[in-house]
Amino acid sequence: MDQRSFGRTALRGGLVTASSQIIKMVVQFLSVVVLARLLVPEDFGLMASVGPIAAFISLFQNMGLQQAVIQRKYITPAQLNEVFWVSTAVGLVSTAVLVSLSPAVAAFYGDPRMTAITIASALPLLIGSLAALPLALMNRNLQFTQLAINDVTSTVGGFAVTAIAAYLGFGYWSLAIGPAVAVAIVLLSAWLSTGWMPGRPTLRVDRDIISFGANLTGFNLVNFFSRNLPNILIGKYSSTIELGYYDRAYKLLLFPLQNINQPLTRVMIPMLSRIQDDKPRFRDIYMRTNWLLAAVTMPGIGALTCAIGPVVNFLFGPQWQPVTPIFAWLGIASLVQPIANTTGWIFICQGKTKTMFHWGIYSSLTAVLSFFVGLPWGQQASPPPMPLAAMFS
């Protein structure tokens, strides 16, 4: 791809993705505000207690094979078929494991409601594994417009169902129903968009693809552990109400981070993968993107952190003021987070997921040790957010 073509494609993909992200941000903003007024902290706490367990198992959903499909220079139809069936099998096993763990989850928290909540959280795992390959093909083929349409449709649909269920009095169940509907919309849209059909089932995959995916999954595992340990320990040793406050603070922080980094990652990984052998060009584009990213995100995060008290009162109501000090600490640590997140682009686009895994072990151990040091002081001493593992899965 020549310089001019690369620039046009990146610009078009960026504009389309940014437009869809603005719509998603508006919907997600409404979701945060509306659901905070329709539900109580305990509802969020109950779902947040199960969330880390479901998210942990979801890391095995496609074993990093989705990004392997995007990154490889060449991939055959046979290899695509292999990736699909392995991803589907892993998704089925992951779903079965989470369902089988539901009684243990309820026993761990001492709350029988957790059994049904855990089972409900397993459904999106299977649906997501079926959508993994079609989504990877769309990203690999730079179909940013269709990906943007899929994102907006699923976000709006998921929010609408969640809000209606909450309004009708479903309580914490509305937080389980909405995401299941959203991922089902993604599945349907992805299959209709690509028109790709699998061949004969097989569980054999190229060794290089497996190695790439296994190391990426390893990074996601250690990164996930360091990011979600606070949820488990706060839910276990404090209360679901305190966990609900922490969950709202963390989600409010992730709102600007995810809505900038994730869509940018969708554009940059397939684009940078195409010039992975041209090191000077790769370096130049990466550095220019980071300077722009820092200029956009750092002032906004700093302003939000400084004004978090009035913001929480305006968005959620005075009953959510315990969120303020939690967000303040997380906000200070997150000033450099958007830039730190982009390091994953280098590892993935260069095929260096083994090095990425080793780095993840070091950084995650540091965060975990920091959390245990702060644990006696409660939820406000929780660790700063680590790089977003979901971004690379």
mmCIF file of C-alpha atoms in Angstrom, residues 40-392:
data_model
loop_
_atom_site.group_PDB
_atom_site.id
_atom_site.type_symbol
_atom_site.label_atom_id
_atom_site.label_comp_id
_atom_site.label_asym_id
_atom_site.label_seq_id
_atom_site.Cartn_x
_atom_site.Cartn_y
_atom_site.Cartn_z
ATOM 1 C CA VAL A 40 -29.774 0.863 42.948
ATOM 2 C CA PRO A 41 -26.079 0.370 43.847
ATOM 3 C CA GLU A 42 -26.731 -3.226 44.903
ATOM 4 C CA ASP A 43 -27.917 -4.103 41.374
ATOM 5 C CA PHE A 44 -24.608 -2.937 39.908
ATOM 6 C CA GLY A 45 -22.718 -4.640 42.706
ATOM 7 C CA LEU A 46 -24.362 -7.993 42.057
ATOM 8 C CA MET A 47 -23.471 -7.913 38.363
ATOM 9 C CA ALA A 48 -19.980 -6.561 39.091
ATOM 10 C CA SER A 49 -19.373 -9.496 41.440
ATOM 11 C CA VAL A 50 -19.964 -12.006 38.642
ATOM 12 C CA GLY A 51 -18.468 -9.813 35.925
ATOM 13 C CA PRO A 52 -14.781 -10.574 36.593
ATOM 14 C CA ILE A 53 -15.424 -14.322 36.581
ATOM 15 C CA ALA A 54 -17.304 -14.224 33.280
ATOM 16 C CA ALA A 55 -14.741 -11.844 31.789
ATOM 17 C CA PHE A 56 -11.887 -14.127 32.881
ATOM 18 C CA ILE A 57 -13.369 -17.137 31.138
ATOM 19 C CA SER A 58 -14.166 -15.008 28.079
ATOM 20 C CA LEU A 59 -10.424 -14.443 27.608
ATOM 21 C CA PHE A 60 -10.313 -17.984 26.236
ATOM 22 C CA GLN A 61 -13.173 -17.291 23.809
ATOM 23 C CA ASN A 62 -11.038 -17.321 20.669
ATOM 24 C CA MET A 63 -7.523 -17.863 22.114
ATOM 25 C CA GLY A 64 -6.201 -14.702 20.479
ATOM 26 C CA LEU A 65 -6.933 -16.122 17.029
ATOM 27 C CA GLN A 66 -9.068 -13.131 16.047
ATOM 28 C CA GLN A 67 -6.081 -10.786 16.165
ATOM 29 C CA ALA A 68 -3.909 -13.416 14.471
ATOM 30 C CA VAL A 69 -6.250 -13.352 11.473
ATOM 31 C CA ILE A 70 -5.988 -9.556 11.300
ATOM 32 C CA GLN A 71 -2.201 -9.400 11.715
ATOM 33 C CA ARG A 72 -1.015 -12.092 9.284
ATOM 34 C CA LYS A 73 0.111 -10.945 5.860
ATOM 35 C CA TYR A 74 -1.340 -14.005 4.165
ATOM 36 C CA ILE A 75 -3.976 -16.464 5.339
ATOM 37 C CA THR A 76 -5.656 -19.265 3.405
ATOM 38 C CA PRO A 77 -9.340 -20.271 3.352
ATOM 39 C CA ALA A 78 -8.362 -23.527 5.060
ATOM 40 C CA GLN A 79 -6.703 -21.621 7.898
ATOM 41 C CA LEU A 80 -9.777 -19.421 8.295
ATOM 42 C CA ASN A 81 -11.954 -22.501 8.581
ATOM 43 C CA GLU A 82 -9.618 -23.951 11.204
ATOM 44 C CA VAL A 83 -9.704 -20.719 13.219
ATOM 45 C CA PHE A 84 -13.515 -20.627 13.157
ATOM 46 C CA TRP A 85 -14.016 -24.162 14.423
ATOM 47 C CA VAL A 86 -11.384 -23.857 17.137
ATOM 48 C CA SER A 87 -12.902 -20.549 18.292
ATOM 49 C CA THR A 88 -16.377 -22.093 18.333
ATOM 50 C CA ALA A 89 -15.199 -25.128 20.298
ATOM 51 C CA VAL A 90 -13.405 -22.953 22.833
ATOM 52 C CA GLY A 91 -16.478 -20.748 23.169
ATOM 53 C CA LEU A 92 -18.683 -23.774 23.825
ATOM 54 C CA VAL A 93 -16.299 -25.104 26.455
ATOM 55 C CA SER A 94 -16.028 -21.668 28.084
ATOM 56 C CA THR A 95 -19.813 -21.428 28.307
ATOM 57 C CA ALA A 96 -20.070 -24.886 29.866
ATOM 58 C CA VAL A 97 -17.337 -24.086 32.396
ATOM 59 C CA LEU A 98 -19.038 -20.882 33.532
ATOM 60 C CA VAL A 99 -22.397 -22.623 33.912
ATOM 61 C CA SER A 100 -20.801 -25.426 35.932
ATOM 62 C CA LEU A 101 -19.129 -22.858 38.209
ATOM 63 C CA SER A 102 -22.381 -21.081 39.068
ATOM 64 C CA PRO A 103 -23.039 -22.971 42.347
ATOM 65 C CA ALA A 104 -19.458 -22.317 43.479
ATOM 66 C CA VAL A 105 -19.798 -18.600 42.697
ATOM 67 C CA ALA A 106 -22.976 -18.418 44.781
ATOM 68 C CA ALA A 107 -21.258 -20.232 47.648
ATOM 69 C CA PHE A 108 -18.208 -17.947 47.471
ATOM 70 C CA TYR A 109 -20.292 -14.783 47.822
ATOM 71 C CA GLY A 110 -22.856 -16.392 50.126
ATOM 72 C CA ASP A 111 -25.700 -15.215 47.891
ATOM 73 C CA PRO A 112 -27.962 -17.756 46.092
ATOM 74 C CA ARG A 113 -28.899 -15.146 43.482
ATOM 75 C CA MET A 114 -25.423 -15.500 42.024
ATOM 76 C CA THR A 115 -26.219 -18.937 40.585
ATOM 77 C CA ALA A 116 -28.768 -17.680 38.066
ATOM 78 C CA ILE A 117 -26.782 -14.495 37.373
ATOM 79 C CA THR A 118 -23.679 -16.535 36.525
ATOM 80 C CA ILE A 119 -25.627 -18.831 34.185
ATOM 81 C CA ALA A 120 -27.138 -15.810 32.409
ATOM 82 C CA SER A 121 -23.644 -14.329 31.981
ATOM 83 C CA ALA A 122 -22.498 -17.454 30.118
ATOM 84 C CA LEU A 123 -24.720 -17.020 27.049
ATOM 85 C CA PRO A 124 -22.779 -14.093 25.501
ATOM 86 C CA LEU A 125 -19.616 -16.221 25.571
ATOM 87 C CA LEU A 126 -20.968 -18.721 23.060
ATOM 88 C CA ILE A 127 -22.570 -16.063 20.882
ATOM 89 C CA GLY A 128 -19.372 -14.027 20.868
ATOM 90 C CA SER A 129 -17.226 -16.973 19.791
ATOM 91 C CA LEU A 130 -19.450 -17.516 16.752
ATOM 92 C CA ALA A 131 -19.009 -13.873 15.736
ATOM 93 C CA ALA A 132 -15.217 -13.750 16.253
ATOM 94 C CA LEU A 133 -14.055 -14.819 12.778
ATOM 95 C CA PRO A 134 -16.545 -12.751 10.723
ATOM 96 C CA LEU A 135 -15.577 -9.671 12.757
ATOM 97 C CA ALA A 136 -11.875 -10.415 12.246
ATOM 98 C CA LEU A 137 -12.399 -10.727 8.488
ATOM 99 C CA MET A 138 -14.225 -7.399 8.365
ATOM 100 C CA ASN A 139 -11.400 -5.735 10.278
ATOM 101 C CA ARG A 140 -8.710 -7.406 8.147
ATOM 102 C CA ASN A 141 -10.459 -6.267 4.962
ATOM 103 C CA LEU A 142 -10.738 -2.692 6.315
ATOM 104 C CA GLN A 143 -14.568 -2.743 6.275
ATOM 105 C CA PHE A 144 -14.704 0.071 8.791
ATOM 106 C CA THR A 145 -18.070 1.389 7.654
ATOM 107 C CA GLN A 146 -19.863 -1.906 8.229
ATOM 108 C CA LEU A 147 -18.075 -2.424 11.532
ATOM 109 C CA ALA A 148 -19.238 1.028 12.610
ATOM 110 C CA ILE A 149 -22.837 0.244 11.655
ATOM 111 C CA ASN A 150 -22.677 -3.008 13.610
ATOM 112 C CA ASP A 151 -21.323 -1.199 16.668
ATOM 113 C CA VAL A 152 -24.000 1.478 16.668
ATOM 114 C CA THR A 153 -26.823 -1.002 16.101
ATOM 115 C CA SER A 154 -25.730 -3.319 18.900
ATOM 116 C CA THR A 155 -25.091 -0.455 21.332
ATOM 117 C CA VAL A 156 -28.474 1.155 20.753
ATOM 118 C CA GLY A 157 -30.274 -2.193 20.868
ATOM 119 C CA GLY A 158 -28.534 -3.311 24.056
ATOM 120 C CA PHE A 159 -29.215 -0.021 25.835
ATOM 121 C CA ALA A 160 -32.862 0.052 24.779
ATOM 122 C CA VAL A 161 -33.495 -3.450 26.077
ATOM 123 C CA THR A 162 -31.607 -2.776 29.322
ATOM 124 C CA ALA A 163 -33.457 0.476 30.002
ATOM 125 C CA ILE A 164 -36.868 -1.025 29.245
ATOM 126 C CA ALA A 165 -36.159 -4.023 31.475
ATOM 127 C CA ALA A 166 -34.978 -1.737 34.301
ATOM 128 C CA TYR A 167 -38.050 0.470 33.944
ATOM 129 C CA LEU A 168 -40.309 -2.587 34.112
ATOM 130 C CA GLY A 169 -38.729 -3.582 37.408
ATOM 131 C CA PHE A 170 -36.361 -6.377 36.368
ATOM 132 C CA GLY A 171 -33.646 -4.902 38.605
ATOM 133 C CA TYR A 172 -30.219 -6.481 38.216
ATOM 134 C CA TRP A 173 -31.593 -8.823 35.538
ATOM 135 C CA SER A 174 -31.799 -5.891 33.154
ATOM 136 C CA LEU A 175 -27.983 -5.662 33.322
ATOM 137 C CA ALA A 176 -27.761 -9.266 32.091
ATOM 138 C CA ILE A 177 -30.455 -9.124 29.422
ATOM 139 C CA GLY A 178 -29.135 -6.043 27.616
ATOM 140 C CA PRO A 179 -25.597 -7.322 26.906
ATOM 141 C CA ALA A 180 -26.957 -10.655 25.639
ATOM 142 C CA VAL A 181 -29.171 -8.820 23.143
ATOM 143 C CA ALA A 182 -26.264 -6.592 22.063
ATOM 144 C CA VAL A 183 -23.918 -9.503 21.299
ATOM 145 C CA ALA A 184 -26.697 -11.327 19.428
ATOM 146 C CA ILE A 185 -27.101 -8.270 17.194
ATOM 147 C CA VAL A 186 -23.343 -8.262 16.554
ATOM 148 C CA LEU A 187 -23.437 -11.936 15.582
ATOM 149 C CA LEU A 188 -26.283 -11.507 13.116
ATOM 150 C CA SER A 189 -24.799 -8.374 11.556
ATOM 151 C CA ALA A 190 -21.306 -9.882 11.201
ATOM 152 C CA TRP A 191 -22.509 -13.007 9.426
ATOM 153 C CA LEU A 192 -24.789 -11.071 7.093
ATOM 154 C CA SER A 193 -22.014 -8.597 6.261
ATOM 155 C CA THR A 194 -19.242 -11.056 5.388
ATOM 156 C CA GLY A 195 -21.238 -13.835 3.765
ATOM 157 C CA TRP A 196 -18.439 -16.192 4.852
ATOM 158 C CA MET A 197 -19.435 -19.812 5.450
ATOM 159 C CA PRO A 198 -17.410 -22.442 7.336
ATOM 160 C CA GLY A 199 -16.359 -25.742 5.828
ATOM 161 C CA ARG A 200 -15.898 -29.162 7.379
ATOM 162 C CA PRO A 201 -15.230 -29.028 11.151
ATOM 163 C CA THR A 202 -11.593 -29.329 12.220
ATOM 164 C CA LEU A 203 -9.655 -28.557 15.384
ATOM 165 C CA ARG A 204 -6.221 -28.333 13.758
ATOM 166 C CA VAL A 205 -4.633 -24.871 13.444
ATOM 167 C CA ASP A 206 -1.330 -23.640 11.989
ATOM 168 C CA ARG A 207 1.424 -23.622 14.637
ATOM 169 C CA ASP A 208 2.399 -19.975 14.055
ATOM 170 C CA ILE A 209 -1.211 -18.846 14.467
ATOM 171 C CA ILE A 210 -1.590 -20.880 17.660
ATOM 172 C CA SER A 211 1.663 -19.494 19.090
ATOM 173 C CA PHE A 212 0.615 -15.918 18.317
ATOM 174 C CA GLY A 213 -2.808 -16.437 19.893
ATOM 175 C CA ALA A 214 -1.541 -18.352 22.926
ATOM 176 C CA ASN A 215 0.932 -15.630 23.912
ATOM 177 C CA LEU A 216 -1.689 -12.920 23.386
ATOM 178 C CA THR A 217 -4.101 -14.887 25.556
ATOM 179 C CA GLY A 218 -1.383 -15.235 28.187
ATOM 180 C CA PHE A 219 -0.937 -11.464 28.253
ATOM 181 C CA ASN A 220 -4.685 -10.977 28.550
ATOM 182 C CA LEU A 221 -4.829 -13.442 31.440
ATOM 183 C CA VAL A 222 -2.197 -11.777 33.609
ATOM 184 C CA ASN A 223 -3.472 -8.321 32.692
ATOM 185 C CA PHE A 224 -7.036 -9.312 33.515
ATOM 186 C CA PHE A 225 -6.004 -10.700 36.881
ATOM 187 C CA SER A 226 -4.370 -7.424 37.930
ATOM 188 C CA ARG A 227 -7.317 -5.288 36.762
ATOM 189 C CA ASN A 228 -10.151 -7.328 38.251
ATOM 190 C CA LEU A 229 -8.714 -8.448 41.572
ATOM 191 C CA PRO A 230 -10.198 -5.341 43.273
ATOM 192 C CA ASN A 231 -13.740 -6.321 42.246
ATOM 193 C CA ILE A 232 -13.439 -9.776 43.726
ATOM 194 C CA LEU A 233 -11.876 -8.686 47.008
ATOM 195 C CA ILE A 234 -14.148 -5.674 47.527
ATOM 196 C CA GLY A 235 -17.206 -7.864 46.849
ATOM 197 C CA LYS A 236 -15.926 -10.530 49.210
ATOM 198 C CA TYR A 237 -14.485 -8.528 52.115
ATOM 199 C CA SER A 238 -16.545 -5.313 51.997
ATOM 200 C CA SER A 239 -20.041 -5.402 50.460
ATOM 201 C CA THR A 240 -21.857 -5.344 47.145
ATOM 202 C CA ILE A 241 -22.861 -1.741 47.891
ATOM 203 C CA GLU A 242 -19.229 -0.593 48.155
ATOM 204 C CA LEU A 243 -18.432 -2.610 45.061
ATOM 205 C CA GLY A 244 -21.277 -0.809 43.303
ATOM 206 C CA TYR A 245 -19.621 2.546 44.092
ATOM 207 C CA TYR A 246 -16.251 1.307 42.871
ATOM 208 C CA ASP A 247 -17.832 -0.143 39.729
ATOM 209 C CA ARG A 248 -19.496 3.193 38.848
ATOM 210 C CA ALA A 249 -16.223 5.101 39.386
ATOM 211 C CA TYR A 250 -14.245 2.685 37.256
ATOM 212 C CA LYS A 251 -16.861 2.595 34.494
ATOM 213 C CA LEU A 252 -17.032 6.395 34.442
ATOM 214 C CA LEU A 253 -13.261 6.484 34.035
ATOM 215 C CA LEU A 254 -13.263 3.880 31.278
ATOM 216 C CA PHE A 255 -15.907 5.837 29.381
ATOM 217 C CA PRO A 256 -13.469 8.304 27.765
ATOM 218 C CA LEU A 257 -10.574 5.828 27.610
ATOM 219 C CA GLN A 258 -12.432 3.019 25.858
ATOM 220 C CA ASN A 259 -14.291 5.299 23.517
ATOM 221 C CA ILE A 260 -11.048 6.693 22.148
ATOM 222 C CA ASN A 261 -8.556 3.830 22.358
ATOM 223 C CA GLN A 262 -10.731 0.944 21.203
ATOM 224 C CA PRO A 263 -11.965 2.442 17.913
ATOM 225 C CA LEU A 264 -8.483 3.800 17.212
ATOM 226 C CA THR A 265 -7.072 0.318 17.813
ATOM 227 C CA ARG A 266 -9.558 -1.130 15.342
ATOM 228 C CA VAL A 267 -8.165 1.146 12.640
ATOM 229 C CA MET A 268 -4.480 1.101 13.566
ATOM 230 C CA ILE A 269 -3.816 -2.620 14.022
ATOM 231 C CA PRO A 270 -4.869 -3.723 10.508
ATOM 232 C CA MET A 271 -3.258 -0.625 8.984
ATOM 233 C CA LEU A 272 0.064 -0.952 10.838
ATOM 234 C CA SER A 273 0.099 -4.698 10.173
ATOM 235 C CA ARG A 274 0.253 -3.929 6.474
ATOM 236 C CA ILE A 275 3.474 -1.958 6.890
ATOM 237 C CA GLN A 276 4.991 -4.086 9.658
ATOM 238 C CA ASP A 277 8.224 -4.628 7.679
ATOM 239 C CA ASP A 278 8.749 -0.929 6.946
ATOM 240 C CA LYS A 279 10.194 0.052 10.352
ATOM 241 C CA PRO A 280 10.815 3.788 9.772
ATOM 242 C CA ARG A 281 7.335 4.293 8.361
ATOM 243 C CA PHE A 282 5.793 2.212 11.145
ATOM 244 C CA ARG A 283 7.624 4.257 13.785
ATOM 245 C CA ASP A 284 6.660 7.590 12.251
ATOM 246 C CA ILE A 285 2.953 6.773 12.027
ATOM 247 C CA TYR A 286 2.897 5.328 15.535
ATOM 248 C CA MET A 287 4.560 8.402 17.081
ATOM 249 C CA ARG A 288 2.368 10.873 15.218
ATOM 250 C CA THR A 289 -0.750 9.020 16.348
ATOM 251 C CA ASN A 290 0.374 9.068 19.975
ATOM 252 C CA TRP A 291 1.091 12.788 19.989
ATOM 253 C CA LEU A 292 -2.395 13.442 18.663
ATOM 254 C CA LEU A 293 -3.927 11.003 21.145
ATOM 255 C CA ALA A 294 -2.192 12.689 24.095
ATOM 256 C CA ALA A 295 -3.313 16.136 22.965
ATOM 257 C CA VAL A 296 -6.928 14.961 22.803
ATOM 258 C CA THR A 297 -7.206 12.838 25.953
ATOM 259 C CA MET A 298 -4.995 14.275 28.689
ATOM 260 C CA PRO A 299 -6.732 17.676 29.067
ATOM 261 C CA GLY A 300 -10.153 16.021 29.156
ATOM 262 C CA ILE A 301 -9.194 13.433 31.778
ATOM 263 C CA GLY A 302 -7.514 16.108 33.908
ATOM 264 C CA ALA A 303 -10.560 18.388 33.766
ATOM 265 C CA LEU A 304 -12.953 15.558 34.610
ATOM 266 C CA THR A 305 -10.817 14.498 37.583
ATOM 267 C CA CYS A 306 -10.695 18.035 38.984
ATOM 268 C CA ALA A 307 -14.460 18.519 38.652
ATOM 269 C CA ILE A 308 -15.552 15.002 39.588
ATOM 270 C CA GLY A 309 -17.642 16.031 42.639
ATOM 271 C CA PRO A 310 -20.146 18.218 40.773
ATOM 272 C CA VAL A 311 -20.081 15.824 37.814
ATOM 273 C CA VAL A 312 -21.123 12.853 39.966
ATOM 274 C CA ASN A 313 -23.816 14.897 41.664
ATOM 275 C CA PHE A 314 -25.202 16.062 38.312
ATOM 276 C CA LEU A 315 -25.047 12.703 36.541
ATOM 277 C CA PHE A 316 -25.966 10.216 39.247
ATOM 278 C CA GLY A 317 -27.450 12.217 42.098
ATOM 279 C CA PRO A 318 -26.185 13.026 45.630
ATOM 280 C CA GLN A 319 -26.584 9.418 46.792
ATOM 281 C CA TRP A 320 -23.584 8.491 44.614
ATOM 282 C CA GLN A 321 -21.080 10.936 46.199
ATOM 283 C CA PRO A 322 -18.906 8.069 47.597
ATOM 284 C CA VAL A 323 -17.844 7.602 43.963
ATOM 285 C CA THR A 324 -15.967 10.941 44.020
ATOM 286 C CA PRO A 325 -12.782 10.066 45.987
ATOM 287 C CA ILE A 326 -12.476 6.717 44.207
ATOM 288 C CA PHE A 327 -12.594 8.364 40.805
ATOM 289 C CA ALA A 328 -10.128 11.070 41.878
ATOM 290 C CA TRP A 329 -7.383 8.534 42.591
ATOM 291 C CA LEU A 330 -8.077 6.531 39.458
ATOM 292 C CA GLY A 331 -8.243 9.697 37.366
ATOM 293 C CA ILE A 332 -4.771 10.857 38.398
ATOM 294 C CA ALA A 333 -3.272 7.496 37.465
ATOM 295 C CA SER A 334 -5.108 7.386 34.147
ATOM 296 C CA LEU A 335 -3.597 10.538 32.644
ATOM 297 C CA VAL A 336 -1.012 8.481 30.751
ATOM 298 C CA GLN A 337 -3.260 5.470 30.232
ATOM 299 C CA PRO A 338 -4.359 6.254 26.645
ATOM 300 C CA ILE A 339 -0.709 6.348 25.534
ATOM 301 C CA ALA A 340 0.238 3.252 27.535
ATOM 302 C CA ASN A 341 -2.565 1.301 25.889
ATOM 303 C CA THR A 342 -1.098 1.823 22.404
ATOM 304 C CA THR A 343 2.033 -0.194 23.198
ATOM 305 C CA GLY A 344 -0.019 -3.269 22.382
ATOM 306 C CA TRP A 345 -0.159 -2.124 18.755
ATOM 307 C CA ILE A 346 3.608 -2.536 18.441
ATOM 308 C CA PHE A 347 3.682 -6.040 19.894
ATOM 309 C CA ILE A 348 0.691 -7.293 17.922
ATOM 310 C CA CYS A 349 1.475 -5.732 14.535
ATOM 311 C CA GLN A 350 5.088 -6.936 14.717
ATOM 312 C CA GLY A 351 3.976 -10.442 15.753
ATOM 313 C CA LYS A 352 5.842 -10.120 19.082
ATOM 314 C CA THR A 353 3.115 -11.441 21.362
ATOM 315 C CA LYS A 354 5.620 -13.567 23.318
ATOM 316 C CA THR A 355 7.477 -10.405 24.375
ATOM 317 C CA MET A 356 4.108 -8.803 25.108
ATOM 318 C CA PHE A 357 3.254 -11.715 27.410
ATOM 319 C CA HIS A 358 6.527 -11.358 29.346
ATOM 320 C CA TRP A 359 5.978 -7.624 29.779
ATOM 321 C CA GLY A 360 2.424 -8.292 30.963
ATOM 322 C CA ILE A 361 3.690 -10.582 33.720
ATOM 323 C CA TYR A 362 5.995 -7.871 35.085
ATOM 324 C CA SER A 363 3.470 -5.025 34.958
ATOM 325 C CA SER A 364 0.645 -7.132 36.383
ATOM 326 C CA LEU A 365 2.692 -8.369 39.326
ATOM 327 C CA THR A 366 3.572 -4.763 40.139
ATOM 328 C CA ALA A 367 -0.095 -3.729 40.127
ATOM 329 C CA VAL A 368 -1.210 -6.707 42.242
ATOM 330 C CA LEU A 369 1.432 -6.069 44.890
ATOM 331 C CA SER A 370 0.426 -2.396 44.980
ATOM 332 C CA PHE A 371 -3.196 -3.341 45.567
ATOM 333 C CA PHE A 372 -2.381 -5.631 48.482
ATOM 334 C CA VAL A 373 -0.366 -2.838 50.081
ATOM 335 C CA GLY A 374 -3.408 -0.541 49.855
ATOM 336 C CA LEU A 375 -6.068 -3.122 50.757
ATOM 337 C CA PRO A 376 -6.272 -2.226 54.492
ATOM 338 C CA TRP A 377 -7.439 1.292 53.523
ATOM 339 C CA GLY A 378 -10.466 0.033 51.572
ATOM 340 C CA GLN A 379 -11.818 0.570 48.074
ATOM 341 C CA GLN A 380 -10.242 4.018 47.670
ATOM 342 C CA ALA A 381 -6.810 2.385 47.710
ATOM 343 C CA SER A 382 -7.548 0.250 44.644
ATOM 344 C CA PRO A 383 -4.871 0.143 41.937
ATOM 345 C CA PRO A 384 -4.862 2.317 38.816
ATOM 346 C CA PRO A 385 -6.283 0.782 35.636
ATOM 347 C CA MET A 386 -3.935 -1.423 33.647
ATOM 348 C CA PRO A 387 -3.817 -1.597 29.830
ATOM 349 C CA LEU A 388 -7.171 -2.758 28.538
ATOM 350 C CA ALA A 389 -6.863 -6.457 27.805
ATOM 351 C CA ALA A 390 -10.225 -6.502 26.057
ATOM 352 C CA MET A 391 -8.752 -4.219 23.493
ATOM 353 C CA PHE A 392 -6.532 -6.973 22.155
#
